[in-house]
PDB file of C-alpha atoms in Angstrom:
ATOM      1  CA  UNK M  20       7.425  36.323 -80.629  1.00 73.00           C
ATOM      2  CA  UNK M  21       5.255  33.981 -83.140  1.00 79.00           C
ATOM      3  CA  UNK M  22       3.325  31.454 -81.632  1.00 91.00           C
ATOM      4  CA  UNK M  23       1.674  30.004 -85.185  1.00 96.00           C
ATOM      5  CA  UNK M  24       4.382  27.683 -87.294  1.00 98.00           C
ATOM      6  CA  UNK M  25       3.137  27.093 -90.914  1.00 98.00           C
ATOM      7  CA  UNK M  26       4.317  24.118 -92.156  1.00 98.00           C
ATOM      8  CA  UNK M  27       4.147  22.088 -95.477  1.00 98.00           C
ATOM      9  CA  UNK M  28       3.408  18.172 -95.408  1.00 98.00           C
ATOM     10  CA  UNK M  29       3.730  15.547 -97.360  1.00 98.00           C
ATOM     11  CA  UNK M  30       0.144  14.623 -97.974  1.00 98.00           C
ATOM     12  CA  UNK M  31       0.408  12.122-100.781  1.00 98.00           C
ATOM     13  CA  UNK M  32       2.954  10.332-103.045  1.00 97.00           C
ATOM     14  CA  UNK M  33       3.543  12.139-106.524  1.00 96.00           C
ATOM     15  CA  UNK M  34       3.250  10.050-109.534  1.00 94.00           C
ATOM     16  CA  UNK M  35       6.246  11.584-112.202  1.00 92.00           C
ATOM     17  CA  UNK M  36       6.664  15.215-111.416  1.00 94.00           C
ATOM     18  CA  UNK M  37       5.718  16.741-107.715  1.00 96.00           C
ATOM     19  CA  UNK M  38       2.625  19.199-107.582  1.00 96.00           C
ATOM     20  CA  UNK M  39       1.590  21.467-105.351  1.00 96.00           C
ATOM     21  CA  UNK M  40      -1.203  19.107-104.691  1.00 97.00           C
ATOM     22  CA  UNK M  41       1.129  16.753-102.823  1.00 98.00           C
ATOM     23  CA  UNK M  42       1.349  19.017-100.493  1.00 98.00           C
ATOM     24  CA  UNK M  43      -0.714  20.271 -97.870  1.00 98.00           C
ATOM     25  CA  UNK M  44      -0.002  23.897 -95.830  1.00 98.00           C
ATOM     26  CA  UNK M  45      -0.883  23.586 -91.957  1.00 98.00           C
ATOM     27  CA  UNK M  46      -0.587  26.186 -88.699  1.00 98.00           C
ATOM     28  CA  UNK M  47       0.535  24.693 -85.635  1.00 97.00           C
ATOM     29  CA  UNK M  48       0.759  26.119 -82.806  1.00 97.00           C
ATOM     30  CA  UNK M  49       4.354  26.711 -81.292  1.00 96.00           C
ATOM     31  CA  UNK M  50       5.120  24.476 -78.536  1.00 94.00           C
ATOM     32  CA  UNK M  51       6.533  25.731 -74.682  1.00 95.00           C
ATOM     33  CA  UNK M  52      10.387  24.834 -74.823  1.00 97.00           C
ATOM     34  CA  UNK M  53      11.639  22.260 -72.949  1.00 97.00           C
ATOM     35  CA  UNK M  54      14.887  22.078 -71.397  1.00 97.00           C
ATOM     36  CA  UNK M  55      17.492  21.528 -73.776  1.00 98.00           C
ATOM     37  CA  UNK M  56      15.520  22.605 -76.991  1.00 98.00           C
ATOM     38  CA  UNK M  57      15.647  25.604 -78.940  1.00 98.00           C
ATOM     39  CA  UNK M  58      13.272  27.363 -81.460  1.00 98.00           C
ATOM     40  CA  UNK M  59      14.964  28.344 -84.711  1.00 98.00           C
ATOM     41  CA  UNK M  60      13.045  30.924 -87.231  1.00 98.00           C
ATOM     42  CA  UNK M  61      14.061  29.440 -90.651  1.00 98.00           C
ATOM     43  CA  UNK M  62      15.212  31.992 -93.515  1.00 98.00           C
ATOM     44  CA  UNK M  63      16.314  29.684 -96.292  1.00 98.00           C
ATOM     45  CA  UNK M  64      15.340  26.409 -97.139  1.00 97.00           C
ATOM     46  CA  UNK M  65      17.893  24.077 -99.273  1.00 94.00           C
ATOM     47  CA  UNK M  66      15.322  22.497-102.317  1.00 90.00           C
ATOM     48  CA  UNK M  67      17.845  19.605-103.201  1.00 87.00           C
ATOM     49  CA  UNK M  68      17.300  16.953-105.638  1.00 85.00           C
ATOM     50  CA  UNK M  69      17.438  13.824-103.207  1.00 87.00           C
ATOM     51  CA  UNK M  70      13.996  14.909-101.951  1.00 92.00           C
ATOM     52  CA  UNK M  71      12.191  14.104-104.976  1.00 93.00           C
ATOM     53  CA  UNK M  72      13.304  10.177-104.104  1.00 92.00           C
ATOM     54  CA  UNK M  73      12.304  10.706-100.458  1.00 94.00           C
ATOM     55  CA  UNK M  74       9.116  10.986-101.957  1.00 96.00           C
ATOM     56  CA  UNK M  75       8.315   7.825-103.405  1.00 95.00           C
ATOM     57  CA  UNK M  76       7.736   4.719-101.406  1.00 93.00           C
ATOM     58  CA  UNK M  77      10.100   2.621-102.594  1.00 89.00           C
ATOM     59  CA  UNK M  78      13.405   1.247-101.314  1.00 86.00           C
ATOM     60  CA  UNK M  79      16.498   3.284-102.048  1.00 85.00           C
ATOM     61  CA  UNK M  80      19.282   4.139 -99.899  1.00 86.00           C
ATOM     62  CA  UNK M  81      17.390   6.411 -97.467  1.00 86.00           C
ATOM     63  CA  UNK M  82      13.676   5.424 -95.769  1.00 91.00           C
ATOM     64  CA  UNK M  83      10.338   7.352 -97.812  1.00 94.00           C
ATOM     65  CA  UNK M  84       9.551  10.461 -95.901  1.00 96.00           C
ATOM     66  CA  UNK M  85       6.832   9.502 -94.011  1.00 97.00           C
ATOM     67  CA  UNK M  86       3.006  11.443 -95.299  1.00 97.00           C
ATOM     68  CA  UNK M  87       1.423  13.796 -93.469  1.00 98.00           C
ATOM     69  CA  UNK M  88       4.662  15.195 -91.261  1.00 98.00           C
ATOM     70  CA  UNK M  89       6.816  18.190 -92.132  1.00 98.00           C
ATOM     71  CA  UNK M  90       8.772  17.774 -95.250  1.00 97.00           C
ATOM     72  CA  UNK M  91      12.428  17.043 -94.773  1.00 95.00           C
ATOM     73  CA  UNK M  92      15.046  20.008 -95.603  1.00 95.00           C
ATOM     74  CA  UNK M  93      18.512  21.506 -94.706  1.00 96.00           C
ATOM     75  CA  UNK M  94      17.458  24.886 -93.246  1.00 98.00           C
ATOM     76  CA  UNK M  95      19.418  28.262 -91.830  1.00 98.00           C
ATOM     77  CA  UNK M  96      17.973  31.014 -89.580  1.00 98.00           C
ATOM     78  CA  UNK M  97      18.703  32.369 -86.293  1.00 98.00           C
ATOM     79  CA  UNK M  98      17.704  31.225 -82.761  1.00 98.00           C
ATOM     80  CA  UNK M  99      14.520  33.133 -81.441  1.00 98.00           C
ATOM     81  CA  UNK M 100      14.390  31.281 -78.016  1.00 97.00           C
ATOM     82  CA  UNK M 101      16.421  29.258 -76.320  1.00 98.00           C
ATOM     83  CA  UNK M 102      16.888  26.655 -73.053  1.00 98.00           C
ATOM     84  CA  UNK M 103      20.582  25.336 -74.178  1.00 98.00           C
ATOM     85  CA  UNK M 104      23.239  27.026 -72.776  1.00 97.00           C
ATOM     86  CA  UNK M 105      25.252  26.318 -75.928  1.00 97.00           C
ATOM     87  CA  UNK M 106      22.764  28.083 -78.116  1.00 98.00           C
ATOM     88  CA  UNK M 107      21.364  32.398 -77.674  1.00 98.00           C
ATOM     89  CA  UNK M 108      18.863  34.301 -78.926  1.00 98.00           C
ATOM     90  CA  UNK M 109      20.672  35.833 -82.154  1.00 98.00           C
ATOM     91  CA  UNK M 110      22.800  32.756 -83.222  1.00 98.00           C
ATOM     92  CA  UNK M 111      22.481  32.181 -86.642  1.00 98.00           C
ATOM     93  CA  UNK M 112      22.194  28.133 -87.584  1.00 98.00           C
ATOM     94  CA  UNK M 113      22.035  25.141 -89.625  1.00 98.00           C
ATOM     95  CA  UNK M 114      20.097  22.434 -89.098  1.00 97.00           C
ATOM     96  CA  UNK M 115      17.225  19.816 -90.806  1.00 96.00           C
ATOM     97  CA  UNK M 116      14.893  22.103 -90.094  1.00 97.00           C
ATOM     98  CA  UNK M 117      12.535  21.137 -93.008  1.00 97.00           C
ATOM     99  CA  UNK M 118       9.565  22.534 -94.780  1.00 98.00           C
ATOM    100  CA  UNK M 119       8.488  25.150 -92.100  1.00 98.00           C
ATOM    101  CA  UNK M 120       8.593  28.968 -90.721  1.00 98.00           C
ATOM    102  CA  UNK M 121      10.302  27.595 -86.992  1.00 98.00           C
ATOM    103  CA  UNK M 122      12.053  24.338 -85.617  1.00 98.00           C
ATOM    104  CA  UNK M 123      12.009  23.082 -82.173  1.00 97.00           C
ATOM    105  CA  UNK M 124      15.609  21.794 -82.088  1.00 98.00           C
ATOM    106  CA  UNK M 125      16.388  19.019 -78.866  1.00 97.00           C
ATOM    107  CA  UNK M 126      19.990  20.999 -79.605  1.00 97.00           C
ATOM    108  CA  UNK M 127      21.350  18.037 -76.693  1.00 96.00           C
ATOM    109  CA  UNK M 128      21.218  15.949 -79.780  1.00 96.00           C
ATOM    110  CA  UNK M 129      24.958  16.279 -81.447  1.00 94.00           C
ATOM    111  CA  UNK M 130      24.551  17.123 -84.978  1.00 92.00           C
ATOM    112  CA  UNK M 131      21.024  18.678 -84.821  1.00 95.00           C
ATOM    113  CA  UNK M 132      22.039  22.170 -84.843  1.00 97.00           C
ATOM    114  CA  UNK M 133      25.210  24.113 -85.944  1.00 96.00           C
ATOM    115  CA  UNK M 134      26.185  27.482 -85.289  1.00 97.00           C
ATOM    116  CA  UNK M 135      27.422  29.549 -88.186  1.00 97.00           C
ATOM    117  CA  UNK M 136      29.721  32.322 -88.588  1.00 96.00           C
ATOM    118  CA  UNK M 137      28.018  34.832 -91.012  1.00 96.00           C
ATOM    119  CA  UNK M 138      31.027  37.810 -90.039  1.00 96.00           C
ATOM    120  CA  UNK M 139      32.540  36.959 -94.272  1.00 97.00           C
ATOM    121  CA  UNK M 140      30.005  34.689 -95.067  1.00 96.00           C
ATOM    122  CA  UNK M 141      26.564  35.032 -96.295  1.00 97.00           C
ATOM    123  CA  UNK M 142      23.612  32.745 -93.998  1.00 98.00           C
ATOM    124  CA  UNK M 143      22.231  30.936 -97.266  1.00 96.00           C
ATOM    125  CA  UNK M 144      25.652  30.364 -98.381  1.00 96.00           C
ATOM    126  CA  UNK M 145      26.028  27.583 -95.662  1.00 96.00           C
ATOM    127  CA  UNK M 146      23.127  25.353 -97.488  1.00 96.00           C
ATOM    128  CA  UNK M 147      25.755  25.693-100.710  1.00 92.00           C
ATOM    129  CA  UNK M 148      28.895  25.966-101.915  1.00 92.00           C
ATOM    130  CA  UNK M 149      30.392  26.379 -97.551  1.00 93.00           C
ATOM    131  CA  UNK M 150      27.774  23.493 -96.525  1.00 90.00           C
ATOM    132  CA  UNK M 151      26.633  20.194 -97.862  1.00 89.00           C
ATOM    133  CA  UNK M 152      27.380  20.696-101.343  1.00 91.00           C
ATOM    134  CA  UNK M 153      30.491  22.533-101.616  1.00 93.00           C
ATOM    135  CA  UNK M 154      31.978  19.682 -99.096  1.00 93.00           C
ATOM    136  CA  UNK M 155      30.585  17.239-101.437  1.00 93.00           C
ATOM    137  CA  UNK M 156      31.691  18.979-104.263  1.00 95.00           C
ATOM    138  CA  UNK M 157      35.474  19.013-102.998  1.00 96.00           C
ATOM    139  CA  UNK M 158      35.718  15.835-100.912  1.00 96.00           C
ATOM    140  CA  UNK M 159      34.870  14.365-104.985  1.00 95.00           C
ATOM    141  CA  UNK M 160      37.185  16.138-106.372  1.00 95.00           C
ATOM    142  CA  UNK M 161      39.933  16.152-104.235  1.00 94.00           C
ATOM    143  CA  UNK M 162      39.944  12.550-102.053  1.00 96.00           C
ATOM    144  CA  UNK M 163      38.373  10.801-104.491  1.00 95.00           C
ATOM    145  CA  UNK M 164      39.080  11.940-108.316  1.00 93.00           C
ATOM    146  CA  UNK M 165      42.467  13.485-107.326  1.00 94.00           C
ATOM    147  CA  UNK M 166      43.375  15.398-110.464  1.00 93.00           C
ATOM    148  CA  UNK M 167      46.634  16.629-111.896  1.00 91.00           C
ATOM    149  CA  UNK M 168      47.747  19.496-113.858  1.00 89.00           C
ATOM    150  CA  UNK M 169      47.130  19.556-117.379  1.00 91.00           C
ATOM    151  CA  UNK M 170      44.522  16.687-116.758  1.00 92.00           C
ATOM    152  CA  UNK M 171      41.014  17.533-117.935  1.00 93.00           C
ATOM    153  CA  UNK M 172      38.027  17.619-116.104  1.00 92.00           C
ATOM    154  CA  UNK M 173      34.561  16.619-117.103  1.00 92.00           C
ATOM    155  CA  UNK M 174      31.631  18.079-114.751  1.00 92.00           C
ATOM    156  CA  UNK M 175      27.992  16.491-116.640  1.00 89.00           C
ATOM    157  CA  UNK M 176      25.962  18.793-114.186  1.00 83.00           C
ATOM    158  CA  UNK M 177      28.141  22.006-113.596  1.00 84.00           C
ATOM    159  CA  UNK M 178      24.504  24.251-113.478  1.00 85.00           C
ATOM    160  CA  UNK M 179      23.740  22.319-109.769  1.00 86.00           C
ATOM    161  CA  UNK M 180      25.045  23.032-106.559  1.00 87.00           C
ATOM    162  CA  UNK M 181      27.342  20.188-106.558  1.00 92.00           C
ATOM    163  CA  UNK M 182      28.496  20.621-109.745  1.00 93.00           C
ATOM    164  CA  UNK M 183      29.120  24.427-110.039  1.00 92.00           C
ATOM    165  CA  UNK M 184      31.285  24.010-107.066  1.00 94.00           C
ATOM    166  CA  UNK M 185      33.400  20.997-108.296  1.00 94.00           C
ATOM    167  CA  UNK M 186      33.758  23.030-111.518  1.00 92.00           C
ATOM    168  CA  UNK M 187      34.918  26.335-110.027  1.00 92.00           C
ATOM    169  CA  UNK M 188      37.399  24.310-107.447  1.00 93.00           C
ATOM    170  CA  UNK M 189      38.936  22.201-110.951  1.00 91.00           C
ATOM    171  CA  UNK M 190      39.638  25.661-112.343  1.00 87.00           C
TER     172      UNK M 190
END
């Protein structure tokens, strides 16, 4: 099993477009688990637009990540350790794991870490249209536009993850 994590921090605020060089690439060492906790090995990483504001110090509806820690980010892999009963070596997840090879989860935490069932469904498909944006995309569509037949829809972003899936659902 590893025992280096690389990780990418947010080293400094970008001003207009993010560059590489607002980032900075670290190896950690890879802590002893604690009761409770479980080490996830990332394999995708969701890259979603809300990050960009995360960025900035400024108020908005959710606090600036804070520079120099582990930029935030859905993530799904697969449990390489574990001391939760609830979670095994094997199970494949979905969690905030961020901007980094492995996660120490506290999975006691409700919320923190999700098992998946990849038996139909493809692991990265759970950071899109079966995850966060594909229940965006029809909560908006459904609860809240509520559209009938024969009534047109209008999707201004249909190439983004939100989008594609509201525009595929209003088909």
């Amino acid at each position: 099993m590893a025992t280096m994590n690389k990780q990418w921090l947010l080293a400094s605020r970008p001003s207009g477009e993010a560059s590489a060089g607002n980032f900075r690439l670290v190896e950690t060492a890879l802590p002893a688990l604690q009761d409770g906790q479980v080490l996830v090995r990332h394999h995708f990483l969701s890259l979603d637009p809300y990050m960009r504001g995360r960025m900035n110090d400024s108020k908005s509806y959710a606090e600036p990540h804070p520079l120099n820690t582990v930029m935030i980010g859905g993530t799904v892999g697969e449990v390489v350790a574990s001391k939760h009963p609830k979670f095994a070596v094997g199970d494949q997840v979905l969690g905030m794991g961020g901007w980094q090879e492995y996660s120490v989860v506290d999975a006691n935490v409700r919320g923190t870490l999700n098992k998946v069932d990849t038996t139909h469904i493809p692991l990265s498909a759970y950071l899109g249209s079966v995850g966060m944006p594909g229940v965006t995309a029809w909560y908006g569509l459904v609860k809240i536009i509520t559209p009938k037949a024969g009534e047109t829809v209008v999707v201004s972003a249909a190439s983004g993850a939100v989008g594609s899936v509201v525009g595929q659902l209003a088909k």
